[in-house]
């Protein structure tokens, strides 16, 4: 498989990646990725999640609606934490 395109590590993308790592992003009944925050209405984050999926920062296992950070995504978070 060819290397994926690179994606700029903006604060918003890194924040969403952290939310995925914290288990806060899952597909709803119509398979739209949504950010779930206690006491708030779930927010549609499909564009950001799908961008990160394209560069293999996140993936969705076939056994769950919850999105997960990949090893590549964890590396991005670790690198950003050193900044």
PDB file of N, CA and C in Angstrom:
ATOM      1  N   UNK A   1       0.846  -1.179   0.000  1.00  0.00           N
ATOM      2  CA  UNK A   1       0.000   0.000   0.000  1.00  0.00           C
ATOM      3  C   UNK A   1       0.893   1.245   0.000  1.00  0.00           C
ATOM      4  N   UNK A   2       0.559   2.206  -0.809  1.00  0.00           N
ATOM      5  CA  UNK A   2       1.330   3.443  -0.886  1.00  0.00           C
ATOM      6  C   UNK A   2       1.187   4.236   0.402  1.00  0.00           C
ATOM      7  N   UNK A   3       2.202   5.044   0.683  1.00  0.00           N
ATOM      8  CA  UNK A   3       2.123   5.905   1.860  1.00  0.00           C
ATOM      9  C   UNK A   3       0.976   6.880   1.694  1.00  0.00           C
ATOM     10  N   UNK A   4       0.245   7.137   2.771  1.00  0.00           N
ATOM     11  CA  UNK A   4      -0.868   8.084   2.673  1.00  0.00           C
ATOM     12  C   UNK A   4      -0.354   9.509   2.538  1.00  0.00           C
ATOM     13  N   UNK A   5      -1.235  10.373   2.098  1.00  0.00           N
ATOM     14  CA  UNK A   5      -0.888  11.781   2.039  1.00  0.00           C
ATOM     15  C   UNK A   5      -0.647  12.289   3.453  1.00  0.00           C
ATOM     16  N   UNK A   6       0.062  13.373   3.567  1.00  0.00           N
ATOM     17  CA  UNK A   6       0.297  13.974   4.879  1.00  0.00           C
ATOM     18  C   UNK A   6      -0.848  14.921   5.203  1.00  0.00           C
ATOM     19  N   UNK A   7      -1.079  15.132   6.479  1.00  0.00           N
ATOM     20  CA  UNK A   7      -2.141  16.010   6.942  1.00  0.00           C
ATOM     21  C   UNK A   7      -1.530  16.977   7.937  1.00  0.00           C
ATOM     22  N   UNK A   8      -1.803  18.258   7.762  1.00  0.00           N
ATOM     23  CA  UNK A   8      -1.266  19.266   8.673  1.00  0.00           C
ATOM     24  C   UNK A   8      -1.795  19.028  10.088  1.00  0.00           C
ATOM     25  N   UNK A   9      -0.901  19.126  11.048  1.00  0.00           N
ATOM     26  CA  UNK A   9      -1.259  18.898  12.451  1.00  0.00           C
ATOM     27  C   UNK A   9      -1.742  20.199  13.089  1.00  0.00           C
ATOM     28  N   UNK A  10      -2.973  20.559  12.819  1.00  0.00           N
ATOM     29  CA  UNK A  10      -3.540  21.770  13.416  1.00  0.00           C
ATOM     30  C   UNK A  10      -4.030  21.464  14.828  1.00  0.00           C
ATOM     31  N   UNK A  11      -4.245  22.507  15.618  1.00  0.00           N
ATOM     32  CA  UNK A  11      -4.762  22.330  16.981  1.00  0.00           C
ATOM     33  C   UNK A  11      -6.118  21.628  16.973  1.00  0.00           C
ATOM     34  N   UNK A  12      -6.954  21.963  15.998  1.00  0.00           N
ATOM     35  CA  UNK A  12      -8.285  21.353  15.912  1.00  0.00           C
ATOM     36  C   UNK A  12      -8.168  19.858  15.616  1.00  0.00           C
ATOM     37  N   UNK A  13      -7.333  19.491  14.646  1.00  0.00           N
ATOM     38  CA  UNK A  13      -7.166  18.070  14.325  1.00  0.00           C
ATOM     39  C   UNK A  13      -6.568  17.302  15.497  1.00  0.00           C
ATOM     40  N   UNK A  14      -5.578  17.886  16.148  1.00  0.00           N
ATOM     41  CA  UNK A  14      -4.973  17.214  17.303  1.00  0.00           C
ATOM     42  C   UNK A  14      -5.974  17.065  18.439  1.00  0.00           C
ATOM     43  N   UNK A  15      -6.820  18.071  18.631  1.00  0.00           N
ATOM     44  CA  UNK A  15      -7.859  17.981  19.656  1.00  0.00           C
ATOM     45  C   UNK A  15      -8.841  16.863  19.351  1.00  0.00           C
ATOM     46  N   UNK A  16      -9.252  16.753  18.089  1.00  0.00           N
ATOM     47  CA  UNK A  16     -10.171  15.686  17.693  1.00  0.00           C
ATOM     48  C   UNK A  16      -9.487  14.325  17.827  1.00  0.00           C
ATOM     49  N   UNK A  17      -8.214  14.247  17.481  1.00  0.00           N
ATOM     50  CA  UNK A  17      -7.468  12.998  17.627  1.00  0.00           C
ATOM     51  C   UNK A  17      -7.406  12.582  19.099  1.00  0.00           C
ATOM     52  N   UNK A  18      -7.224  13.544  19.985  1.00  0.00           N
ATOM     53  CA  UNK A  18      -7.248  13.248  21.427  1.00  0.00           C
ATOM     54  C   UNK A  18      -8.631  12.767  21.862  1.00  0.00           C
ATOM     55  N   UNK A  19      -9.679  13.377  21.308  1.00  0.00           N
ATOM     56  CA  UNK A  19     -11.042  12.934  21.631  1.00  0.00           C
ATOM     57  C   UNK A  19     -11.276  11.494  21.172  1.00  0.00           C
ATOM     58  N   UNK A  20     -10.758  11.143  19.999  1.00  0.00           N
ATOM     59  CA  UNK A  20     -10.866   9.756  19.532  1.00  0.00           C
ATOM     60  C   UNK A  20     -10.128   8.837  20.506  1.00  0.00           C
ATOM     61  N   UNK A  21      -8.926   9.231  20.900  1.00  0.00           N
ATOM     62  CA  UNK A  21      -8.140   8.425  21.843  1.00  0.00           C
ATOM     63  C   UNK A  21      -8.862   8.252  23.172  1.00  0.00           C
ATOM     64  N   UNK A  22      -9.640   9.241  23.564  1.00  0.00           N
ATOM     65  CA  UNK A  22     -10.391   9.189  24.825  1.00  0.00           C
ATOM     66  C   UNK A  22     -11.728   8.460  24.690  1.00  0.00           C
ATOM     67  N   UNK A  23     -12.019   7.919  23.504  1.00  0.00           N
ATOM     68  CA  UNK A  23     -13.250   7.160  23.299  1.00  0.00           C
ATOM     69  C   UNK A  23     -14.498   8.010  23.170  1.00  0.00           C
ATOM     70  N   UNK A  24     -14.343   9.260  22.750  1.00  0.00           N
ATOM     71  CA  UNK A  24     -15.484  10.175  22.669  1.00  0.00           C
ATOM     72  C   UNK A  24     -16.106  10.269  21.280  1.00  0.00           C
ATOM     73  N   UNK A  25     -15.547   9.555  20.287  1.00  0.00           N
ATOM     74  CA  UNK A  25     -16.060   9.642  18.919  1.00  0.00           C
ATOM     75  C   UNK A  25     -16.572   8.271  18.483  1.00  0.00           C
ATOM     76  N   UNK A  26     -17.838   8.241  18.086  1.00  0.00           N
ATOM     77  CA  UNK A  26     -18.463   6.999  17.623  1.00  0.00           C
ATOM     78  C   UNK A  26     -19.492   7.331  16.554  1.00  0.00           C
ATOM     79  N   UNK A  27     -19.739   6.358  15.679  1.00  0.00           N
ATOM     80  CA  UNK A  27     -20.774   6.521  14.659  1.00  0.00           C
ATOM     81  C   UNK A  27     -22.150   6.416  15.299  1.00  0.00           C
ATOM     82  N   UNK A  28     -23.086   7.200  14.773  1.00  0.00           N
ATOM     83  CA  UNK A  28     -24.471   7.065  15.226  1.00  0.00           C
ATOM     84  C   UNK A  28     -25.185   6.065  14.312  1.00  0.00           C
ATOM     85  N   UNK A  29     -26.491   5.981  14.410  1.00  0.00           N
ATOM     86  CA  UNK A  29     -27.264   4.982  13.662  1.00  0.00           C
ATOM     87  C   UNK A  29     -27.122   5.115  12.146  1.00  0.00           C
ATOM     88  N   UNK A  30     -26.856   6.329  11.641  1.00  0.00           N
ATOM     89  CA  UNK A  30     -26.688   6.495  10.191  1.00  0.00           C
ATOM     90  C   UNK A  30     -25.216   6.528   9.785  1.00  0.00           C
ATOM     91  N   UNK A  31     -24.341   6.053  10.672  1.00  0.00           N
ATOM     92  CA  UNK A  31     -22.902   5.923  10.418  1.00  0.00           C
ATOM     93  C   UNK A  31     -22.194   7.257  10.236  1.00  0.00           C
ATOM     94  N   UNK A  32     -22.684   8.280  10.909  1.00  0.00           N
ATOM     95  CA  UNK A  32     -22.017   9.578  10.935  1.00  0.00           C
ATOM     96  C   UNK A  32     -21.170   9.654  12.198  1.00  0.00           C
ATOM     97  N   UNK A  33     -19.849   9.880  12.070  1.00  0.00           N
ATOM     98  CA  UNK A  33     -19.021  10.023  13.267  1.00  0.00           C
ATOM     99  C   UNK A  33     -19.447  11.259  14.060  1.00  0.00           C
ATOM    100  N   UNK A  34     -19.678  11.057  15.342  1.00  0.00           N
ATOM    101  CA  UNK A  34     -20.102  12.152  16.216  1.00  0.00           C
ATOM    102  C   UNK A  34     -19.247  12.176  17.473  1.00  0.00           C
ATOM    103  N   UNK A  35     -18.965  13.403  17.914  1.00  0.00           N
ATOM    104  CA  UNK A  35     -18.246  13.625  19.163  1.00  0.00           C
ATOM    105  C   UNK A  35     -19.265  13.667  20.285  1.00  0.00           C
ATOM    106  N   UNK A  36     -19.070  12.827  21.286  1.00  0.00           N
ATOM    107  CA  UNK A  36     -19.985  12.729  22.426  1.00  0.00           C
ATOM    108  C   UNK A  36     -19.318  13.328  23.656  1.00  0.00           C
ATOM    109  N   UNK A  37     -19.904  14.417  24.157  1.00  0.00           N
ATOM    110  CA  UNK A  37     -19.413  15.088  25.358  1.00  0.00           C
ATOM    111  C   UNK A  37     -20.556  15.096  26.362  1.00  0.00           C
ATOM    112  N   UNK A  38     -20.263  14.720  27.595  1.00  0.00           N
ATOM    113  CA  UNK A  38     -21.297  14.653  28.635  1.00  0.00           C
ATOM    114  C   UNK A  38     -22.109  15.935  28.707  1.00  0.00           C
ATOM    115  N   UNK A  39     -23.426  15.773  28.725  1.00  0.00           N
ATOM    116  CA  UNK A  39     -24.331  16.901  28.880  1.00  0.00           C
ATOM    117  C   UNK A  39     -24.558  17.714  27.622  1.00  0.00           C
ATOM    118  N   UNK A  40     -23.943  17.328  26.519  1.00  0.00           N
ATOM    119  CA  UNK A  40     -24.077  18.068  25.259  1.00  0.00           C
ATOM    120  C   UNK A  40     -24.687  17.164  24.185  1.00  0.00           C
ATOM    121  N   UNK A  41     -25.289  17.793  23.198  1.00  0.00           N
ATOM    122  CA  UNK A  41     -25.798  17.072  22.035  1.00  0.00           C
ATOM    123  C   UNK A  41     -24.588  16.592  21.214  1.00  0.00           C
ATOM    124  N   UNK A  42     -24.570  15.333  20.728  1.00  0.00           N
ATOM    125  CA  UNK A  42     -23.451  14.864  19.904  1.00  0.00           C
ATOM    126  C   UNK A  42     -23.244  15.756  18.679  1.00  0.00           C
ATOM    127  N   UNK A  43     -21.977  15.975  18.330  1.00  0.00           N
ATOM    128  CA  UNK A  43     -21.603  16.879  17.239  1.00  0.00           C
ATOM    129  C   UNK A  43     -21.058  16.069  16.062  1.00  0.00           C
ATOM    130  N   UNK A  44     -21.501  16.402  14.865  1.00  0.00           N
ATOM    131  CA  UNK A  44     -21.043  15.761  13.633  1.00  0.00           C
ATOM    132  C   UNK A  44     -19.582  16.153  13.384  1.00  0.00           C
ATOM    133  N   UNK A  45     -18.698  15.165  13.368  1.00  0.00           N
ATOM    134  CA  UNK A  45     -17.273  15.421  13.120  1.00  0.00           C
ATOM    135  C   UNK A  45     -16.779  14.576  11.941  1.00  0.00           C
ATOM    136  N   UNK A  46     -17.688  14.246  11.029  1.00  0.00           N
ATOM    137  CA  UNK A  46     -17.339  13.325   9.944  1.00  0.00           C
ATOM    138  C   UNK A  46     -16.184  13.814   9.084  1.00  0.00           C
ATOM    139  N   UNK A  47     -16.156  15.092   8.735  1.00  0.00           N
ATOM    140  CA  UNK A  47     -15.089  15.554   7.843  1.00  0.00           C
ATOM    141  C   UNK A  47     -13.723  15.360   8.480  1.00  0.00           C
ATOM    142  N   UNK A  48     -13.588  15.771   9.728  1.00  0.00           N
ATOM    143  CA  UNK A  48     -12.304  15.631  10.418  1.00  0.00           C
ATOM    144  C   UNK A  48     -11.897  14.181  10.615  1.00  0.00           C
ATOM    145  N   UNK A  49     -12.851  13.348  11.001  1.00  0.00           N
ATOM    146  CA  UNK A  49     -12.552  11.928  11.224  1.00  0.00           C
ATOM    147  C   UNK A  49     -12.169  11.261   9.907  1.00  0.00           C
ATOM    148  N   UNK A  50     -12.901  11.547   8.853  1.00  0.00           N
ATOM    149  CA  UNK A  50     -12.595  10.912   7.572  1.00  0.00           C
ATOM    150  C   UNK A  50     -11.264  11.395   7.011  1.00  0.00           C
ATOM    151  N   UNK A  51     -10.903  12.665   7.244  1.00  0.00           N
ATOM    152  CA  UNK A  51      -9.567  13.139   6.851  1.00  0.00           C
ATOM    153  C   UNK A  51      -8.491  12.346   7.587  1.00  0.00           C
ATOM    154  N   UNK A  52      -8.688  12.160   8.879  1.00  0.00           N
ATOM    155  CA  UNK A  52      -7.693  11.434   9.672  1.00  0.00           C
ATOM    156  C   UNK A  52      -7.669   9.947   9.317  1.00  0.00           C
ATOM    157  N   UNK A  53      -8.796   9.398   8.919  1.00  0.00           N
ATOM    158  CA  UNK A  53      -8.819   7.997   8.483  1.00  0.00           C
ATOM    159  C   UNK A  53      -8.009   7.839   7.195  1.00  0.00           C
ATOM    160  N   UNK A  54      -8.142   8.804   6.292  1.00  0.00           N
ATOM    161  CA  UNK A  54      -7.430   8.752   5.011  1.00  0.00           C
ATOM    162  C   UNK A  54      -5.917   8.700   5.194  1.00  0.00           C
ATOM    163  N   UNK A  55      -5.399   9.350   6.241  1.00  0.00           N
ATOM    164  CA  UNK A  55      -3.951   9.357   6.487  1.00  0.00           C
ATOM    165  C   UNK A  55      -3.565   8.347   7.567  1.00  0.00           C
ATOM    166  N   UNK A  56      -4.513   7.492   7.924  1.00  0.00           N
ATOM    167  CA  UNK A  56      -4.305   6.390   8.865  1.00  0.00           C
ATOM    168  C   UNK A  56      -3.945   6.843  10.278  1.00  0.00           C
ATOM    169  N   UNK A  57      -4.523   7.940  10.726  1.00  0.00           N
ATOM    170  CA  UNK A  57      -4.374   8.352  12.129  1.00  0.00           C
ATOM    171  C   UNK A  57      -5.421   7.661  12.981  1.00  0.00           C
ATOM    172  N   UNK A  58      -6.585   7.352  12.388  1.00  0.00           N
ATOM    173  CA  UNK A  58      -7.680   6.692  13.103  1.00  0.00           C
ATOM    174  C   UNK A  58      -8.248   5.584  12.226  1.00  0.00           C
ATOM    175  N   UNK A  59      -8.971   4.683  12.880  1.00  0.00           N
ATOM    176  CA  UNK A  59      -9.668   3.623  12.158  1.00  0.00           C
ATOM    177  C   UNK A  59     -10.902   3.242  12.955  1.00  0.00           C
ATOM    178  N   UNK A  60     -11.809   2.594  12.262  1.00  0.00           N
ATOM    179  CA  UNK A  60     -12.995   2.096  12.949  1.00  0.00           C
ATOM    180  C   UNK A  60     -13.024   0.580  12.793  1.00  0.00           C
ATOM    181  N   UNK A  61     -12.896  -0.136  13.906  1.00  0.00           N
ATOM    182  CA  UNK A  61     -12.950  -1.597  13.816  1.00  0.00           C
ATOM    183  C   UNK A  61     -14.328  -2.061  13.344  1.00  0.00           C
ATOM    184  N   UNK A  62     -14.374  -3.210  12.714  1.00  0.00           N
ATOM    185  CA  UNK A  62     -15.647  -3.756  12.236  1.00  0.00           C
ATOM    186  C   UNK A  62     -16.555  -4.172  13.384  1.00  0.00           C
ATOM    187  N   UNK A  63     -16.001  -4.321  14.567  1.00  0.00           N
ATOM    188  CA  UNK A  63     -16.760  -4.830  15.713  1.00  0.00           C
ATOM    189  C   UNK A  63     -17.340  -3.742  16.602  1.00  0.00           C
ATOM    190  N   UNK A  64     -17.127  -2.474  16.234  1.00  0.00           N
ATOM    191  CA  UNK A  64     -17.547  -1.384  17.117  1.00  0.00           C
ATOM    192  C   UNK A  64     -17.898  -0.149  16.300  1.00  0.00           C
ATOM    193  N   UNK A  65     -18.741   0.683  16.861  1.00  0.00           N
ATOM    194  CA  UNK A  65     -19.026   1.982  16.234  1.00  0.00           C
ATOM    195  C   UNK A  65     -18.043   3.049  16.705  1.00  0.00           C
ATOM    196  N   UNK A  66     -17.269   2.737  17.726  1.00  0.00           N
ATOM    197  CA  UNK A  66     -16.300   3.701  18.263  1.00  0.00           C
ATOM    198  C   UNK A  66     -15.056   3.739  17.378  1.00  0.00           C
ATOM    199  N   UNK A  67     -14.582   4.944  17.110  1.00  0.00           N
ATOM    200  CA  UNK A  67     -13.352   5.126  16.349  1.00  0.00           C
ATOM    201  C   UNK A  67     -12.167   4.955  17.283  1.00  0.00           C
ATOM    202  N   UNK A  68     -11.021   4.507  16.731  1.00  0.00           N
ATOM    203  CA  UNK A  68      -9.817   4.284  17.525  1.00  0.00           C
ATOM    204  C   UNK A  68      -8.617   4.933  16.854  1.00  0.00           C
ATOM    205  N   UNK A  69      -7.660   5.335  17.670  1.00  0.00           N
ATOM    206  CA  UNK A  69      -6.406   5.888  17.168  1.00  0.00           C
ATOM    207  C   UNK A  69      -5.502   4.726  16.756  1.00  0.00           C
ATOM    208  N   UNK A  70      -4.844   4.866  15.619  1.00  0.00           N
ATOM    209  CA  UNK A  70      -3.901   3.851  15.147  1.00  0.00           C
ATOM    210  C   UNK A  70      -2.524   4.120  15.746  1.00  0.00           C
ATOM    211  N   UNK A  71      -1.585   3.228  15.480  1.00  0.00           N
ATOM    212  CA  UNK A  71      -0.204   3.434  15.932  1.00  0.00           C
ATOM    213  C   UNK A  71       0.349   4.725  15.323  1.00  0.00           C
ATOM    214  N   UNK A  72       0.026   4.971  14.078  1.00  0.00           N
ATOM    215  CA  UNK A  72       0.476   6.212  13.424  1.00  0.00           C
ATOM    216  C   UNK A  72      -0.123   7.432  14.123  1.00  0.00           C
ATOM    217  N   UNK A  73      -1.405   7.361  14.486  1.00  0.00           N
ATOM    218  CA  UNK A  73      -2.054   8.460  15.202  1.00  0.00           C
ATOM    219  C   UNK A  73      -1.446   8.687  16.574  1.00  0.00           C
ATOM    220  N   UNK A  74      -1.107   7.590  17.271  1.00  0.00           N
ATOM    221  CA  UNK A  74      -0.448   7.729  18.577  1.00  0.00           C
ATOM    222  C   UNK A  74       0.902   8.422  18.434  1.00  0.00           C
ATOM    223  N   UNK A  75       1.627   8.109  17.363  1.00  0.00           N
ATOM    224  CA  UNK A  75       2.907   8.777  17.105  1.00  0.00           C
ATOM    225  C   UNK A  75       2.713  10.276  16.902  1.00  0.00           C
ATOM    226  N   UNK A  76       1.653  10.635  16.184  1.00  0.00           N
ATOM    227  CA  UNK A  76       1.344  12.053  15.961  1.00  0.00           C
ATOM    228  C   UNK A  76       1.071  12.736  17.298  1.00  0.00           C
ATOM    229  N   UNK A  77       0.276  12.093  18.160  1.00  0.00           N
ATOM    230  CA  UNK A  77      -0.030  12.675  19.471  1.00  0.00           C
ATOM    231  C   UNK A  77       1.223  12.797  20.333  1.00  0.00           C
ATOM    232  N   UNK A  78       2.066  11.781  20.320  1.00  0.00           N
ATOM    233  CA  UNK A  78       3.304  11.834  21.100  1.00  0.00           C
ATOM    234  C   UNK A  78       4.209  12.955  20.609  1.00  0.00           C
ATOM    235  N   UNK A  79       4.343  13.081  19.302  1.00  0.00           N
ATOM    236  CA  UNK A  79       5.169  14.137  18.717  1.00  0.00           C
ATOM    237  C   UNK A  79       4.622  15.515  19.082  1.00  0.00           C
ATOM    238  N   UNK A  80       3.310  15.677  19.023  1.00  0.00           N
ATOM    239  CA  UNK A  80       2.683  16.966  19.347  1.00  0.00           C
ATOM    240  C   UNK A  80       2.865  17.299  20.822  1.00  0.00           C
ATOM    241  N   UNK A  81       2.889  16.290  21.672  1.00  0.00           N
ATOM    242  CA  UNK A  81       3.063  16.507  23.103  1.00  0.00           C
ATOM    243  C   UNK A  81       4.439  17.011  23.466  1.00  0.00           C
ATOM    244  N   UNK A  82       5.404  16.795  22.595  1.00  0.00           N
ATOM    245  CA  UNK A  82       6.775  17.253  22.847  1.00  0.00           C
ATOM    246  C   UNK A  82       6.991  18.704  22.456  1.00  0.00           C
ATOM    247  N   UNK A  83       6.007  19.271  21.727  1.00  0.00           N
ATOM    248  CA  UNK A  83       6.175  20.620  21.190  1.00  0.00           C
ATOM    249  C   UNK A  83       6.108  21.692  22.140  1.00  0.00           C
TER     250      UNK A  83
END
